[in-house]
Coordinates of C-alpha atoms and ligand atoms in Angstrom, one line a residue:
M1 CA -13.1 16.1 -14.8
K2 CA -11.8 14.7 -11.5
R3 CA -8.1 14.0 -11.3
S4 CA -8.0 10.5 -9.9
A5 CA -5.1 8.3 -9.0
V6 CA -4.7 4.6 -8.0
Y7 CA -2.3 3.7 -5.2
P8 CA -1.7 0.0 -5.5
G9 CA 0.0 -2.4 -3.2
S10 CA -0.1 -5.5 -1.1
F11 CA -0.7 -3.6 2.1
D12 CA -0.1 -6.7 4.2
P13 CA -0.6 -4.8 6.5
I14 CA -0.8 -1.0 5.9
T15 CA 1.9 0.9 7.7
N16 CA 2.4 4.6 8.7
G17 CA 4.7 4.9 5.6
H18 CA 1.8 3.9 3.3
I19 CA -0.5 6.4 5.2
Y20 CA 2.0 9.1 4.6
I21 CA 2.2 8.5 0.9
T22 CA -1.6 8.4 0.7
E23 CA -1.9 11.7 2.5
R24 CA 0.6 13.3 0.1
A25 CA -1.3 11.9 -2.9
A26 CA -4.7 13.0 -1.5
A27 CA -3.4 16.6 -1.2
I28 CA -2.6 16.6 -4.9
F29 CA -5.4 14.5 -6.6
D30 CA -9.1 14.9 -6.3
E31 CA -9.5 11.3 -5.5
V32 CA -7.1 8.5 -4.5
K33 CA -8.1 4.9 -4.8
V34 CA -6.0 2.7 -2.5
S35 CA -6.0 -0.6 -4.3
V36 CA -5.2 -3.8 -2.5
L37 CA -3.7 -6.6 -4.6
V38 CA -5.4 -10.0 -4.5
N39 CA -2.3 -12.1 -5.0
L40 CA -3.3 -15.7 -5.6
Q41 CA 0.4 -16.9 -5.9
K42 CA 1.8 -15.2 -2.8
K43 CA 0.5 -16.2 0.6
S44 CA -0.5 -13.1 2.6
T45 CA -0.7 -12.8 6.3
F46 CA -4.0 -11.0 6.2
S47 CA -6.9 -11.8 3.8
V48 CA -7.8 -9.2 1.3
E49 CA -10.9 -8.3 3.3
E50 CA -8.8 -7.7 6.4
R51 CA -6.2 -5.7 4.5
C52 CA -9.0 -3.5 3.0
A53 CA -10.7 -3.1 6.4
M54 CA -7.5 -2.0 8.1
A55 CA -6.6 0.4 5.3
R56 CA -10.2 1.9 5.4
E57 CA -10.0 2.6 9.1
A58 CA -6.4 3.9 9.0
L59 CA -7.3 6.3 6.1
S60 CA -10.8 7.3 7.3
H61 CA -9.5 10.9 8.1
L62 CA -9.0 11.4 4.3
P63 CA -12.4 12.2 2.7
N64 CA -11.1 11.8 -0.9
V65 CA -9.6 8.4 -0.4
T66 CA -11.4 5.1 -1.0
V67 CA -10.1 1.5 -0.5
D68 CA -10.8 -1.4 -2.9
Y69 CA -9.1 -4.5 -4.1
F70 CA -8.1 -5.7 -7.6
E71 CA -7.0 -9.0 -9.3
G72 CA -4.9 -9.4 -12.4
L73 CA -3.0 -6.7 -14.2
L74 CA -2.8 -3.4 -12.5
V75 CA -3.1 -1.4 -15.8
D76 CA -6.4 -3.2 -16.6
Y77 CA -7.7 -2.2 -13.2
V78 CA -6.5 1.4 -13.6
R79 CA -8.3 1.6 -17.0
Q80 CA -11.5 0.2 -15.4
T81 CA -11.4 3.0 -12.8
R82 CA -10.9 5.6 -15.5
S83 CA -7.8 6.9 -13.8
R84 CA -4.6 7.5 -15.6
V85 CA -2.2 7.7 -12.7
I86 CA -0.4 5.1 -10.6
I87 CA 1.1 6.3 -7.3
R88 CA 4.1 4.5 -5.8
G89 CA 6.1 5.4 -2.8
L90 CA 9.9 5.5 -2.8
R91 CA 11.8 4.9 0.5
A92 CA 15.3 4.5 -0.8
M93 CA 17.4 4.1 -3.9
S94 CA 17.1 0.3 -3.4
D95 CA 13.4 0.6 -4.2
F96 CA 14.1 2.5 -7.4
E97 CA 15.3 -0.3 -9.6
Y98 CA 12.2 -2.5 -9.0
E99 CA 9.9 0.5 -9.2
F100 CA 11.5 1.8 -12.4
Q101 CA 11.2 -1.6 -14.1
M102 CA 7.6 -1.9 -13.0
A103 CA 6.8 1.6 -14.3
L104 CA 8.4 0.9 -17.7
M105 CA 6.5 -2.4 -17.9
N106 CA 3.2 -0.8 -17.1
R107 CA 4.0 2.0 -19.7
Q108 CA 4.7 -0.7 -22.3
L109 CA 1.3 -2.3 -21.5
A110 CA -0.6 1.0 -21.2
P111 CA 1.2 4.0 -22.6
E112 CA -1.6 6.5 -21.5
I113 CA -1.0 5.6 -17.8
E114 CA 1.6 7.6 -15.9
T115 CA 3.4 6.4 -12.7
F116 CA 3.9 9.1 -10.1
F117 CA 6.6 8.5 -7.4
I118 CA 6.2 10.1 -4.0
V119 CA 9.3 10.1 -1.8
T120 CA 8.6 9.1 1.8
D121 CA 9.5 11.1 4.9
P122 CA 12.9 9.9 6.1
K123 CA 11.3 8.8 9.4
Y124 CA 9.4 6.1 7.4
S125 CA 12.3 5.1 5.1
Y126 CA 13.0 1.8 7.0
I127 CA 9.5 0.6 7.4
S128 CA 8.1 -2.3 5.3
S129 CA 5.0 -4.5 5.9
S130 CA 7.3 -7.6 5.9
S131 CA 9.5 -6.2 8.6
V132 CA 6.5 -5.2 10.7
R133 CA 5.1 -8.7 10.5
E134 CA 8.5 -10.2 11.4
I135 CA 9.4 -7.8 14.2
F136 CA 5.9 -8.4 15.8
Q137 CA 6.2 -12.1 15.6
F138 CA 9.5 -12.1 17.3
G139 CA 8.3 -9.9 20.1
G140 CA 9.6 -6.5 18.9
T141 CA 7.7 -3.2 19.2
V142 CA 5.9 -2.0 16.1
Q143 CA 3.4 0.4 17.7
D144 CA 5.3 3.4 16.4
V145 CA 5.2 2.4 12.8
V146 CA 1.6 1.1 12.3
P147 CA -1.8 2.6 12.9
P148 CA -3.7 1.4 16.0
V149 CA -6.1 -0.8 14.0
V150 CA -3.1 -2.7 12.6
F151 CA -1.5 -3.1 16.0
Q152 CA -4.8 -4.5 17.3
R153 CA -5.1 -7.0 14.3
L154 CA -1.5 -8.2 14.8
R155 CA -2.3 -8.9 18.4
E156 CA -5.3 -10.9 17.4
R157 CA -3.4 -12.8 14.7
F158 CA -0.4 -13.6 16.8
P159 CA -1.8 -14.0 20.3
A160 CA 1.4 -15.6 21.7
R161 CA 2.9 -12.1 21.5
L162 CA 0.2 -10.5 23.7
A163 CA 2.1 -10.8 26.9
Q164 CA 5.1 -9.0 25.5
Q165 CA 3.4 -6.0 23.8
Ligands
PNS1 O1 3.1 -3.4 -2.2 P1 3.8 -4.2 -3.3 O2 3.8 -5.6 -3.1 O3 5.2 -3.6 -3.6 O4 2.9 -3.9 -4.6 C1 3.2 -4.5 -5.9 C2 2.1 -4.3 -6.9 C3 0.7 -4.7 -6.3 C4 2.0 -2.8 -7.3 C5 2.4 -5.1 -8.2 O5 2.8 -6.4 -7.8 C6 1.3 -5.2 -9.2 O6 0.9 -4.3 -9.8 N1 0.7 -6.4 -9.3 C7 -0.4 -6.7 -10.2 C8 0.0 -7.5 -11.4 C9 0.7 -6.7 -12.5 O7 0.1 -5.8 -13.0 N2 1.9 -7.0 -12.7 C10 2.7 -6.3 -13.7 C11 3.5 -5.1 -13.1 S1 5.0 -5.0 -13.8

Protein backbone atom coordinates (compact mmCIF):
# COMPACT_ATOMS: atom_id res chain seq x y z
CA MET A 1 0.00 0.00 0.00
CA LYS A 2 1.24 3.47 -0.87
CA ARG A 3 2.12 5.71 2.04
CA SER A 4 0.32 8.91 1.17
CA ALA A 5 0.11 12.24 2.98
CA VAL A 6 -1.95 15.40 2.59
CA TYR A 7 -0.22 18.77 2.95
CA PRO A 8 -3.07 21.28 3.40
CA GLY A 9 -2.93 25.05 3.45
CA SER A 10 -4.15 28.32 2.02
CA PHE A 11 -1.07 28.67 -0.23
CA ASP A 12 -2.03 32.27 -1.06
CA PRO A 13 0.53 32.17 -2.65
CA ILE A 14 2.92 29.22 -2.28
CA THR A 15 6.34 30.31 -0.95
CA ASN A 16 9.81 28.76 -0.92
CA GLY A 17 9.07 27.70 2.67
CA HIS A 18 6.08 25.62 1.49
CA ILE A 19 8.20 24.14 -1.29
CA TYR A 20 10.86 23.12 1.22
CA ILE A 21 8.29 21.35 3.44
CA THR A 22 6.81 19.58 0.38
CA GLU A 23 10.28 18.40 -0.71
CA ARG A 24 10.98 16.98 2.76
CA ALA A 25 7.59 15.24 2.84
CA ALA A 26 8.05 13.87 -0.70
CA ALA A 27 11.31 12.26 0.40
CA ILE A 28 9.49 10.30 3.11
CA PHE A 29 6.05 9.50 1.67
CA ASP A 30 5.26 7.65 -1.56
CA GLU A 31 2.83 10.39 -2.54
CA VAL A 32 2.10 13.86 -1.21
CA LYS A 33 -1.13 15.66 -2.03
CA VAL A 34 -0.72 19.40 -1.67
CA SER A 35 -4.26 20.51 -0.89
CA VAL A 36 -5.37 24.10 -1.31
CA LEU A 37 -8.21 25.25 0.94
CA VAL A 38 -11.25 26.81 -0.72
CA ASN A 39 -12.05 29.25 2.06
CA LEU A 40 -15.43 30.84 1.43
CA GLN A 41 -15.27 33.08 4.55
CA LYS A 42 -11.73 34.43 4.10
CA LYS A 43 -11.02 36.59 1.06
CA SER A 44 -7.94 35.32 -0.72
CA THR A 45 -5.66 37.35 -2.99
CA PHE A 46 -5.50 34.57 -5.58
CA SER A 47 -8.38 32.34 -6.65
CA VAL A 48 -8.17 28.66 -5.81
CA GLU A 49 -7.43 27.90 -9.48
CA GLU A 50 -4.55 30.40 -9.48
CA ARG A 51 -3.17 29.05 -6.21
CA CYS A 52 -3.31 25.47 -7.54
CA ALA A 53 -1.70 26.46 -10.85
CA MET A 54 1.17 28.26 -9.10
CA ALA A 55 1.71 25.34 -6.72
CA ARG A 56 1.66 22.83 -9.61
CA GLU A 57 4.30 24.74 -11.50
CA ALA A 58 6.46 25.37 -8.43
CA LEU A 59 6.35 21.68 -7.45
CA SER A 60 6.66 20.17 -10.94
CA HIS A 61 10.15 18.88 -10.11
CA LEU A 62 8.62 16.44 -7.58
CA PRO A 63 7.10 13.46 -9.43
CA ASN A 64 5.27 12.06 -6.39
CA VAL A 65 3.50 15.34 -5.55
CA THR A 66 0.04 16.30 -6.82
CA VAL A 67 -1.92 19.50 -6.22
CA ASP A 68 -5.66 19.68 -5.64
CA TYR A 69 -8.15 21.75 -3.64
CA PHE A 70 -10.66 20.96 -0.94
CA GLU A 71 -13.68 22.51 0.73
CA GLY A 72 -15.07 21.84 4.17
CA LEU A 73 -13.41 19.84 6.90
CA LEU A 74 -9.84 18.78 6.33
CA VAL A 75 -10.32 15.39 7.98
CA ASP A 76 -13.22 14.57 5.63
CA TYR A 77 -11.00 15.35 2.67
CA VAL A 78 -8.11 13.30 4.08
CA ARG A 79 -10.48 10.35 4.54
CA GLN A 80 -11.73 10.73 0.95
CA THR A 81 -8.17 10.58 -0.35
CA ARG A 82 -7.61 7.40 1.70
CA SER A 83 -4.62 8.98 3.37
CA ARG A 84 -4.01 8.93 7.11
CA VAL A 85 -1.43 11.65 7.45
CA ILE A 86 -1.63 15.44 7.57
CA ILE A 87 1.64 17.32 7.03
CA ARG A 88 2.14 20.74 8.59
CA GLY A 89 5.25 22.88 8.58
CA LEU A 90 6.61 24.58 11.71
CA ARG A 91 8.60 27.79 11.41
CA ALA A 92 8.86 28.87 15.03
CA MET A 93 7.49 28.21 18.50
CA SER A 94 4.85 30.82 17.75
CA ASP A 95 3.34 28.48 15.15
CA PHE A 96 3.17 25.66 17.61
CA GLU A 97 0.23 26.70 19.76
CA TYR A 98 -2.12 27.07 16.80
CA GLU A 99 -0.82 23.94 15.12
CA PHE A 100 -1.05 21.88 18.29
CA GLN A 101 -4.65 22.95 18.83
CA MET A 102 -5.51 22.14 15.21
CA ALA A 103 -3.83 18.73 15.43
CA LEU A 104 -5.76 17.87 18.61
CA MET A 105 -9.03 19.08 17.10
CA ASN A 106 -8.43 16.98 13.99
CA ARG A 107 -7.57 13.96 16.16
CA GLN A 108 -10.80 14.43 18.08
CA LEU A 109 -12.70 14.45 14.76
CA ALA A 110 -10.72 11.61 13.16
CA PRO A 111 -8.63 9.56 15.62
CA GLU A 112 -7.11 7.42 12.86
CA ILE A 113 -5.47 10.43 11.17
CA GLU A 114 -2.02 11.53 12.33
CA THR A 115 -0.53 15.02 12.03
CA PHE A 116 3.17 15.07 11.09
CA PHE A 117 5.12 18.26 11.74
CA ILE A 118 8.12 19.11 9.59
CA VAL A 119 10.44 21.82 10.86
CA THR A 120 11.47 24.36 8.27
CA ASP A 121 14.98 25.36 7.35
CA PRO A 122 15.95 28.43 9.43
CA LYS A 123 16.40 30.43 6.23
CA TYR A 124 12.64 30.14 5.62
CA SER A 125 11.55 30.68 9.21
CA TYR A 126 10.41 34.26 8.67
CA ILE A 127 8.49 33.74 5.41
CA SER A 128 4.70 33.74 5.28
CA SER A 129 2.28 34.17 2.39
CA SER A 130 0.76 37.23 4.06
CA SER A 131 4.13 38.96 4.47
CA VAL A 132 5.00 38.16 0.83
CA ARG A 133 1.77 39.81 -0.34
CA GLU A 134 2.25 42.83 1.89
CA ILE A 135 5.94 43.36 1.10
CA PHE A 136 5.27 43.11 -2.64
CA GLN A 137 2.39 45.58 -2.50
CA PHE A 138 4.56 48.12 -0.70
CA GLY A 139 7.38 47.76 -3.19
CA GLY A 140 9.71 45.43 -1.27
CA THR A 141 11.70 42.60 -2.82
CA VAL A 142 10.22 39.12 -2.57
CA GLN A 143 12.13 37.42 -5.39
CA ASP A 144 14.30 35.46 -2.96
CA VAL A 145 11.43 33.91 -1.05
CA VAL A 146 8.94 32.85 -3.75
CA PRO A 147 9.29 30.68 -6.88
CA PRO A 148 9.50 32.51 -10.26
CA VAL A 149 5.89 31.66 -11.18
CA VAL A 150 4.61 33.40 -8.05
CA PHE A 151 6.77 36.45 -8.62
CA GLN A 152 5.33 36.69 -12.15
CA ARG A 153 1.73 36.36 -10.89
CA LEU A 154 2.33 39.02 -8.22
CA ARG A 155 3.57 41.38 -10.90
CA GLU A 156 0.43 40.73 -12.95
CA ARG A 157 -1.87 41.12 -9.92
CA PHE A 158 -0.26 44.33 -8.65
CA PRO A 159 0.96 46.06 -11.84
CA ALA A 160 1.62 49.35 -10.02
CA ARG A 161 4.66 47.67 -8.55
CA LEU A 162 6.11 46.73 -11.94
CA ALA A 163 8.35 49.75 -12.13
CA GLN A 164 9.99 49.01 -8.80
CA GLN A 165 10.68 45.27 -9.14
O1 LIG B 1 -2.08 27.73 5.38
P1 LIG B 1 -3.05 27.81 6.53
O2 LIG B 1 -4.04 28.92 6.30
O3 LIG B 1 -2.33 27.93 7.84
O4 LIG B 1 -3.87 26.42 6.55
C1 LIG B 1 -4.91 26.19 7.48
C2 LIG B 1 -5.74 24.95 7.11
C3 LIG B 1 -6.20 25.01 5.67
C4 LIG B 1 -4.90 23.71 7.31
C5 LIG B 1 -6.96 24.91 8.08
O5 LIG B 1 -7.58 26.16 8.11
C6 LIG B 1 -7.98 23.85 7.71
O6 LIG B 1 -7.74 22.68 7.81
N1 LIG B 1 -9.17 24.30 7.26
C7 LIG B 1 -10.24 23.41 6.83
C8 LIG B 1 -11.41 23.42 7.82
C9 LIG B 1 -11.14 22.51 8.98
O7 LIG B 1 -10.97 21.32 8.85
N2 LIG B 1 -11.09 23.13 10.18
C10 LIG B 1 -10.83 22.41 11.39
C11 LIG B 1 -9.35 22.37 11.70
S1 LIG B 1 -9.15 22.50 13.41
